[in-house]
Amino acid sequence: MCRNSDNGCIWAAAIRDCRERSDTLFHACVACQAYLSHGPSESFLKFYEQLLTSVQSDLHYPYQQLNDGTLGATVLLCTIGMLQGVPWTIHLKGMKAIFDVYDQLPPSINPGPLFSHCLGIMGVFDLERLNVGRTTTCLNIWQRYRKEKFGRSNNEIDGIEIISGLPRSLIDVFAVEVSASAEEALWLWPGYEGSITQCHLWESYRLAGVLDIRHRRKEKIGNDVERADRRMSNVSNDDVLRRGLSALDAIYNGREMAAYVVDKSRPRIHTLFPLFIMTLEVISAHQHRSWHPLLESWITIEAALDQTSNTRLAWQIIEDMIESLKMGFQYTPDQIAKMRGIEVLLL
């Protein structure tokens, strides 16, 4: 889950420390590595069962056994679920027990860097806007993470979140409940300092976020959302889509992306969310057929770069939507995911 040496040190130190206090994080690391090395093998299933037993034990006796290791194990438990392509948000529910324990801590006690690091990751996992087919309710973990500073540096408070690669200020906007004001917040987001490619990426997220909000609001309140939105913004869905696709085009044609295709050691540029949302907009609008080959070429690139079950299932949902539209049915991505019994994180 970590993308730089500093956070790698946090995990390494935490594993050594937590093994002495609790086996839970150790079991999580072993199970995750077993899956990465051997897939759903017998050895993995054995380690996975040990992990589930250990986490359940911690949660059953929260005030005696919960520690940073339990939180780290929960992160890895969710990750294993994504790697397998099975529902995983059920594991987020254990966060309530963890929060209840830490709420009882005196203000003078700092939970430590692993707690803060894992809380931020779980906050991203919990974002409703990045989840497709979710069967559990959002716990607003990101808001909790932003509220609890835990003595973090200004860079950790205002900088770029390492898992998503997005500015934390932009994630703040994505964490807002879907509404007209949430769309307005996206339009008003001032941006953040970064490389040219990063700025294109963040712009694609911002514009995809606008389209996503409009789709979600339309599902809830019907076509009246069109009139409500137009009073707030005169930018049509087509115009938002064109601008978003331009940002993606700049990313895929940029030198940094081209270099990454050759050198896989470079940090990932995660375009799954904007590419998924904009592809959804194109196929749902029944127009812009000339853009289909371009979108398909980008999807091919992403599928080659990220071969996890999570990403594969995201594109399977798109394929299912296309097939259902051909048969005269118009399902939402959430409906298709739930019919298939899957949960996807668009990250």
Short mmCIF file of C-alpha atoms in Angstrom, two decimals:
data_model
loop_
_atom_site.label_atom_id
_atom_site.label_comp_id
_atom_site.label_asym_id
_atom_site.label_seq_id
_atom_site.Cartn_x
_atom_site.Cartn_y
_atom_site.Cartn_z
CA MET A 1 0.00 0.00 0.00
CA CYS A 2 2.95 2.34 0.55
CA ARG A 3 4.60 4.21 -2.29
CA ASN A 4 7.69 5.70 -0.75
CA SER A 5 10.47 4.77 1.61
CA ASP A 6 9.20 6.87 4.51
CA ASN A 7 5.89 5.07 4.66
CA GLY A 8 7.67 1.79 4.04
CA CYS A 9 9.66 2.48 7.19
CA ILE A 10 6.43 3.17 9.07
CA TRP A 11 5.09 -0.23 8.08
CA ALA A 12 8.36 -2.08 8.76
CA ALA A 13 8.71 -0.54 12.20
CA ALA A 14 5.04 -1.17 12.93
CA ILE A 15 5.32 -4.84 12.00
CA ARG A 16 8.30 -5.36 14.30
CA ASP A 17 6.60 -3.49 17.12
CA CYS A 18 3.10 -4.91 16.70
CA ARG A 19 4.32 -8.51 16.53
CA GLU A 20 5.35 -8.08 20.14
CA ARG A 21 1.98 -6.62 21.17
CA SER A 22 -0.36 -8.38 18.71
CA ASP A 23 -0.09 -10.93 15.93
CA THR A 24 -2.87 -9.33 13.88
CA LEU A 25 -0.78 -7.11 11.61
CA PHE A 26 1.75 -9.89 11.15
CA HIS A 27 -1.00 -12.29 10.04
CA ALA A 28 -2.27 -9.63 7.62
CA CYS A 29 1.14 -9.12 6.03
CA VAL A 30 1.70 -12.86 5.66
CA ALA A 31 -1.75 -13.42 4.13
CA CYS A 32 -1.33 -10.52 1.71
CA GLN A 33 2.10 -11.72 0.61
CA ALA A 34 0.81 -15.28 0.23
CA TYR A 35 -1.90 -14.08 -2.13
CA LEU A 36 0.50 -11.92 -4.13
CA SER A 37 2.94 -14.83 -4.44
CA HIS A 38 0.63 -17.79 -4.94
CA GLY A 39 -2.89 -16.49 -5.54
CA PRO A 40 -5.86 -18.21 -3.85
CA SER A 41 -3.79 -21.23 -2.82
CA GLU A 42 -4.28 -23.51 0.17
CA SER A 43 -1.48 -21.75 2.02
CA PHE A 44 -3.13 -18.38 1.40
CA LEU A 45 -6.49 -19.64 2.66
CA LYS A 46 -4.80 -20.91 5.82
CA PHE A 47 -3.13 -17.55 6.49
CA TYR A 48 -6.31 -15.69 5.56
CA GLU A 49 -8.33 -17.70 8.06
CA GLN A 50 -5.76 -16.90 10.75
CA LEU A 51 -6.02 -13.22 9.84
CA LEU A 52 -9.82 -13.18 10.08
CA THR A 53 -9.71 -14.95 13.43
CA SER A 54 -7.15 -12.51 14.77
CA VAL A 55 -9.05 -9.41 13.60
CA GLN A 56 -12.34 -10.73 14.96
CA SER A 57 -10.68 -11.42 18.30
CA ASP A 58 -9.33 -7.87 18.46
CA LEU A 59 -12.72 -6.41 17.62
CA HIS A 60 -14.49 -8.66 20.12
CA TYR A 61 -12.32 -7.35 22.96
CA PRO A 62 -11.58 -3.84 21.69
CA TYR A 63 -10.50 -2.22 24.93
CA GLN A 64 -8.05 -5.03 25.68
CA GLN A 65 -6.57 -5.88 22.29
CA LEU A 66 -7.08 -3.07 19.76
CA ASN A 67 -3.98 -1.19 18.63
CA ASP A 68 -2.44 0.30 15.51
CA GLY A 69 -1.82 -3.22 14.25
CA THR A 70 -5.55 -3.90 14.06
CA LEU A 71 -6.03 -0.82 11.91
CA GLY A 72 -3.13 -1.77 9.65
CA ALA A 73 -4.51 -5.29 9.35
CA THR A 74 -7.90 -3.90 8.34
CA VAL A 75 -6.25 -1.93 5.53
CA LEU A 76 -4.59 -5.09 4.25
CA LEU A 77 -7.79 -7.10 4.70
CA CYS A 78 -9.60 -4.66 2.41
CA THR A 79 -6.69 -4.80 -0.03
CA ILE A 80 -6.84 -8.59 -0.19
CA GLY A 81 -10.55 -8.36 -0.96
CA MET A 82 -9.86 -5.98 -3.84
CA LEU A 83 -7.11 -8.23 -5.17
CA GLN A 84 -9.52 -11.17 -5.11
CA GLY A 85 -12.37 -9.22 -6.67
CA VAL A 86 -14.77 -9.99 -3.81
CA PRO A 87 -16.84 -7.62 -1.62
CA TRP A 88 -14.50 -5.98 0.87
CA THR A 89 -16.21 -2.93 2.40
CA ILE A 90 -17.68 -5.15 5.13
CA HIS A 91 -14.24 -4.98 6.75
CA LEU A 92 -14.58 -1.20 7.12
CA LYS A 93 -17.32 -1.73 9.68
CA GLY A 94 -14.71 -2.70 12.25
CA MET A 95 -13.56 0.91 12.18
CA LYS A 96 -16.38 1.90 14.51
CA ALA A 97 -14.98 -0.26 17.31
CA ILE A 98 -11.53 1.20 16.69
CA PHE A 99 -12.86 4.76 16.80
CA ASP A 100 -14.73 4.04 20.04
CA VAL A 101 -11.46 3.00 21.67
CA TYR A 102 -9.45 5.97 20.44
CA ASP A 103 -12.22 8.36 21.44
CA GLN A 104 -11.55 7.32 25.03
CA LEU A 105 -7.86 8.22 24.86
CA PRO A 106 -6.74 11.32 26.77
CA PRO A 107 -5.88 14.26 24.47
CA SER A 108 -2.25 13.99 25.55
CA ILE A 109 -1.89 10.52 23.98
CA ASN A 110 -0.81 10.54 20.35
CA PRO A 111 -1.91 7.33 18.57
CA GLY A 112 1.22 7.40 16.42
CA PRO A 113 2.18 7.62 12.73
CA LEU A 114 0.78 4.23 11.72
CA PHE A 115 -2.67 5.15 13.01
CA SER A 116 -2.66 8.41 11.05
CA HIS A 117 -1.28 6.74 7.92
CA CYS A 118 -3.83 3.91 7.97
CA LEU A 119 -6.70 6.23 8.82
CA GLY A 120 -5.94 8.27 5.70
CA ILE A 121 -5.88 5.14 3.53
CA MET A 122 -9.14 3.88 5.00
CA GLY A 123 -10.62 7.33 4.43
CA VAL A 124 -9.94 7.00 0.71
CA PHE A 125 -11.29 3.43 0.64
CA ASP A 126 -14.46 4.67 2.33
CA LEU A 127 -15.23 7.45 -0.16
CA GLU A 128 -18.70 6.79 -1.56
CA ARG A 129 -17.89 8.45 -4.87
CA LEU A 130 -15.04 6.04 -5.60
CA ASN A 131 -17.05 2.91 -4.82
CA VAL A 132 -19.21 0.93 -7.23
CA GLY A 133 -21.63 -1.72 -5.98
CA ARG A 134 -20.99 -0.96 -2.33
CA THR A 135 -23.25 -2.91 0.03
CA THR A 136 -22.32 -1.08 3.24
CA THR A 137 -22.90 2.51 4.32
CA CYS A 138 -20.22 5.19 4.18
CA LEU A 139 -18.56 5.79 7.56
CA ASN A 140 -17.17 9.26 6.74
CA ILE A 141 -13.69 8.08 7.70
CA TRP A 142 -11.99 10.76 5.60
CA GLN A 143 -13.71 13.52 7.55
CA ARG A 144 -12.52 11.85 10.75
CA TYR A 145 -8.99 11.68 9.40
CA ARG A 146 -8.99 15.36 8.47
CA LYS A 147 -10.40 16.34 11.85
CA GLU A 148 -7.73 14.43 13.77
CA LYS A 149 -4.39 16.13 13.11
CA PHE A 150 -2.34 13.87 15.45
CA GLY A 151 0.59 16.26 15.29
CA ARG A 152 1.04 15.78 11.56
CA SER A 153 3.20 18.14 9.53
CA ASN A 154 1.68 20.75 7.24
CA ASN A 155 2.64 18.61 4.24
CA GLU A 156 0.63 15.71 5.65
CA ILE A 157 -2.32 18.01 6.25
CA ASP A 158 -2.30 19.99 3.00
CA GLY A 159 -0.21 17.87 0.65
CA ILE A 160 -0.90 14.98 -1.71
CA GLU A 161 -2.44 11.75 -0.43
CA ILE A 162 -0.06 8.94 -1.39
CA ILE A 163 -2.52 6.18 -2.27
CA SER A 164 -4.74 8.13 -4.66
CA GLY A 165 -2.15 10.68 -5.77
CA LEU A 166 -4.73 13.43 -5.23
CA PRO A 167 -4.38 16.62 -3.19
CA ARG A 168 -6.06 16.19 0.17
CA SER A 169 -8.02 19.38 -0.48
CA LEU A 170 -9.57 17.74 -3.56
CA ILE A 171 -10.41 14.59 -1.60
CA ASP A 172 -12.14 16.88 0.91
CA VAL A 173 -14.49 17.91 -1.90
CA PHE A 174 -15.06 14.31 -2.99
CA ALA A 175 -15.97 13.43 0.59
CA VAL A 176 -18.88 15.89 0.57
CA GLU A 177 -22.33 14.32 0.28
CA VAL A 178 -23.69 14.32 -3.28
CA SER A 179 -25.63 17.55 -3.83
CA ALA A 180 -25.72 20.70 -5.93
CA SER A 181 -23.36 22.32 -3.44
CA ALA A 182 -20.92 19.43 -3.92
CA GLU A 183 -20.80 20.18 -7.64
CA GLU A 184 -20.28 23.85 -6.90
CA ALA A 185 -17.38 22.94 -4.60
CA LEU A 186 -15.72 21.08 -7.47
CA TRP A 187 -16.05 24.08 -9.77
CA LEU A 188 -14.59 26.32 -7.06
CA TRP A 189 -11.69 24.04 -6.12
CA PRO A 190 -8.61 26.26 -6.62
CA GLY A 191 -6.20 23.50 -7.62
CA TYR A 192 -2.87 22.54 -6.12
CA GLU A 193 0.77 22.83 -7.05
CA GLY A 194 2.11 19.83 -8.94
CA SER A 195 3.69 18.65 -12.17
CA ILE A 196 1.94 19.27 -15.47
CA THR A 197 0.79 15.65 -15.61
CA GLN A 198 -0.49 15.79 -12.04
CA CYS A 199 -2.47 18.94 -12.82
CA HIS A 200 -4.04 17.23 -15.84
CA LEU A 201 -4.88 14.25 -13.63
CA TRP A 202 -6.52 16.38 -10.97
CA GLU A 203 -8.48 18.28 -13.61
CA SER A 204 -9.75 14.99 -15.03
CA TYR A 205 -10.86 13.93 -11.54
CA ARG A 206 -12.56 17.26 -10.92
CA LEU A 207 -14.52 17.15 -14.18
CA ALA A 208 -15.34 13.45 -13.82
CA GLY A 209 -16.55 14.30 -10.33
CA VAL A 210 -18.98 16.83 -11.80
CA LEU A 211 -20.39 14.22 -14.19
CA ASP A 212 -20.60 11.67 -11.40
CA ILE A 213 -22.54 14.04 -9.15
CA ARG A 214 -25.00 14.81 -11.93
CA HIS A 215 -25.54 11.11 -12.63
CA ARG A 216 -26.05 10.28 -8.96
CA ARG A 217 -28.44 13.18 -8.40
CA LYS A 218 -30.42 12.25 -11.49
CA GLU A 219 -30.79 8.71 -10.14
CA LYS A 220 -32.18 10.13 -6.89
CA ILE A 221 -34.44 12.98 -8.01
CA GLY A 222 -34.99 12.39 -11.73
CA ASN A 223 -34.71 14.79 -14.63
CA ASP A 224 -35.41 17.84 -12.45
CA VAL A 225 -31.72 17.72 -11.58
CA GLU A 226 -30.96 19.08 -15.04
CA ARG A 227 -32.80 22.33 -14.36
CA ALA A 228 -31.39 22.64 -10.86
CA ASP A 229 -27.84 22.16 -12.08
CA ARG A 230 -28.16 24.56 -14.97
CA ARG A 231 -29.16 27.36 -12.64
CA MET A 232 -25.89 26.84 -10.84
CA SER A 233 -23.67 26.09 -13.83
CA ASN A 234 -24.16 26.76 -17.52
CA VAL A 235 -21.63 24.09 -18.47
CA SER A 236 -23.37 21.20 -20.22
CA ASN A 237 -22.44 17.57 -19.70
CA ASP A 238 -20.98 17.51 -23.21
CA ASP A 239 -18.72 20.46 -22.44
CA VAL A 240 -17.62 18.90 -19.16
CA LEU A 241 -16.92 15.65 -20.99
CA ARG A 242 -14.85 17.33 -23.71
CA ARG A 243 -12.73 19.14 -21.15
CA GLY A 244 -12.27 15.98 -19.12
CA LEU A 245 -11.26 13.93 -22.15
CA SER A 246 -8.79 16.64 -23.13
CA ALA A 247 -7.14 16.31 -19.72
CA LEU A 248 -6.96 12.52 -20.09
CA ASP A 249 -5.60 12.88 -23.61
CA ALA A 250 -2.83 15.10 -22.29
CA ILE A 251 -1.97 12.46 -19.69
CA TYR A 252 -1.86 9.53 -22.09
CA ASN A 253 0.12 11.49 -24.66
CA GLY A 254 2.39 13.12 -22.10
CA ARG A 255 6.01 12.20 -21.67
CA GLU A 256 5.55 11.06 -18.07
CA MET A 257 2.92 8.49 -19.00
CA ALA A 258 4.97 7.33 -21.98
CA ALA A 259 7.98 6.90 -19.71
CA TYR A 260 5.90 4.98 -17.20
CA VAL A 261 4.72 2.51 -19.82
CA VAL A 262 8.39 1.66 -20.37
CA ASP A 263 9.56 2.00 -16.76
CA LYS A 264 7.08 0.40 -14.36
CA SER A 265 9.08 1.57 -11.37
CA ARG A 266 7.64 5.06 -11.81
CA PRO A 267 4.72 6.05 -9.56
CA ARG A 268 1.34 5.13 -10.97
CA ILE A 269 -0.89 7.80 -12.42
CA HIS A 270 -4.32 6.53 -11.43
CA THR A 271 -6.88 7.37 -14.11
CA LEU A 272 -9.40 4.62 -13.36
CA PHE A 273 -12.03 6.93 -11.85
CA PRO A 274 -12.08 9.65 -14.54
CA LEU A 275 -11.74 7.14 -17.38
CA PHE A 276 -14.56 4.99 -15.97
CA ILE A 277 -16.90 7.95 -15.41
CA MET A 278 -16.22 9.53 -18.81
CA THR A 279 -16.64 6.20 -20.61
CA LEU A 280 -19.93 5.80 -18.76
CA GLU A 281 -21.03 9.25 -19.95
CA VAL A 282 -20.17 8.47 -23.57
CA ILE A 283 -22.02 5.15 -23.71
CA SER A 284 -25.01 6.45 -21.75
CA ALA A 285 -25.46 9.49 -24.00
CA HIS A 286 -25.73 7.28 -27.13
CA GLN A 287 -23.57 9.69 -29.07
CA HIS A 288 -19.94 10.65 -29.72
CA ARG A 289 -19.27 7.28 -31.35
CA SER A 290 -16.11 8.72 -32.86
CA TRP A 291 -14.65 8.84 -29.34
CA HIS A 292 -15.12 5.11 -28.71
CA PRO A 293 -11.82 4.00 -30.30
CA LEU A 294 -9.90 6.57 -28.25
CA LEU A 295 -11.52 5.45 -25.00
CA GLU A 296 -10.94 1.81 -25.88
CA SER A 297 -7.25 2.49 -26.49
CA TRP A 298 -6.92 4.12 -23.06
CA ILE A 299 -8.78 1.26 -21.40
CA THR A 300 -6.39 -1.18 -23.09
CA ILE A 301 -3.43 0.74 -21.64
CA GLU A 302 -4.93 0.75 -18.15
CA ALA A 303 -5.84 -2.94 -18.33
CA ALA A 304 -2.24 -3.76 -19.23
CA LEU A 305 -0.78 -1.60 -16.47
CA ASP A 306 -3.15 -2.79 -13.74
CA GLN A 307 -4.16 -6.43 -14.02
CA THR A 308 -5.79 -6.71 -10.60
CA SER A 309 -9.28 -8.15 -10.26
CA ASN A 310 -10.51 -4.77 -9.05
CA THR A 311 -9.62 -3.02 -12.31
CA ARG A 312 -10.68 -5.96 -14.47
CA LEU A 313 -14.12 -5.93 -12.85
CA ALA A 314 -14.46 -2.18 -13.40
CA TRP A 315 -14.12 -2.67 -17.14
CA GLN A 316 -16.40 -5.71 -16.99
CA ILE A 317 -19.11 -3.46 -15.56
CA ILE A 318 -18.68 -1.12 -18.53
CA GLU A 319 -18.94 -4.07 -20.94
CA ASP A 320 -22.09 -5.28 -19.18
CA MET A 321 -23.60 -1.81 -19.46
CA ILE A 322 -22.92 -1.72 -23.19
CA GLU A 323 -24.54 -5.14 -23.65
CA SER A 324 -27.56 -4.20 -21.54
CA LEU A 325 -28.07 -1.01 -23.55
CA LYS A 326 -28.05 -3.05 -26.76
CA MET A 327 -30.88 -5.14 -25.28
CA GLY A 328 -32.85 -2.05 -24.30
CA PHE A 329 -32.04 -2.05 -20.58
CA GLN A 330 -30.43 0.87 -18.80
CA TYR A 331 -28.76 -0.24 -15.59
CA THR A 332 -26.50 1.90 -13.44
CA PRO A 333 -22.97 0.70 -12.60
CA ASP A 334 -24.08 0.12 -9.01
CA GLN A 335 -26.98 -2.05 -10.14
CA ILE A 336 -24.77 -4.16 -12.39
CA ALA A 337 -22.12 -4.56 -9.69
CA LYS A 338 -24.71 -5.65 -7.13
CA MET A 339 -26.25 -8.11 -9.57
CA ARG A 340 -22.78 -9.59 -10.05
CA GLY A 341 -22.11 -9.53 -6.31
CA ILE A 342 -18.96 -7.41 -6.59
CA GLU A 343 -17.57 -4.19 -5.15
CA VAL A 344 -15.08 -2.06 -7.06
CA LEU A 345 -12.88 0.78 -5.88
CA LEU A 346 -12.24 3.22 -8.74
CA LEU A 347 -8.62 3.78 -7.84
#
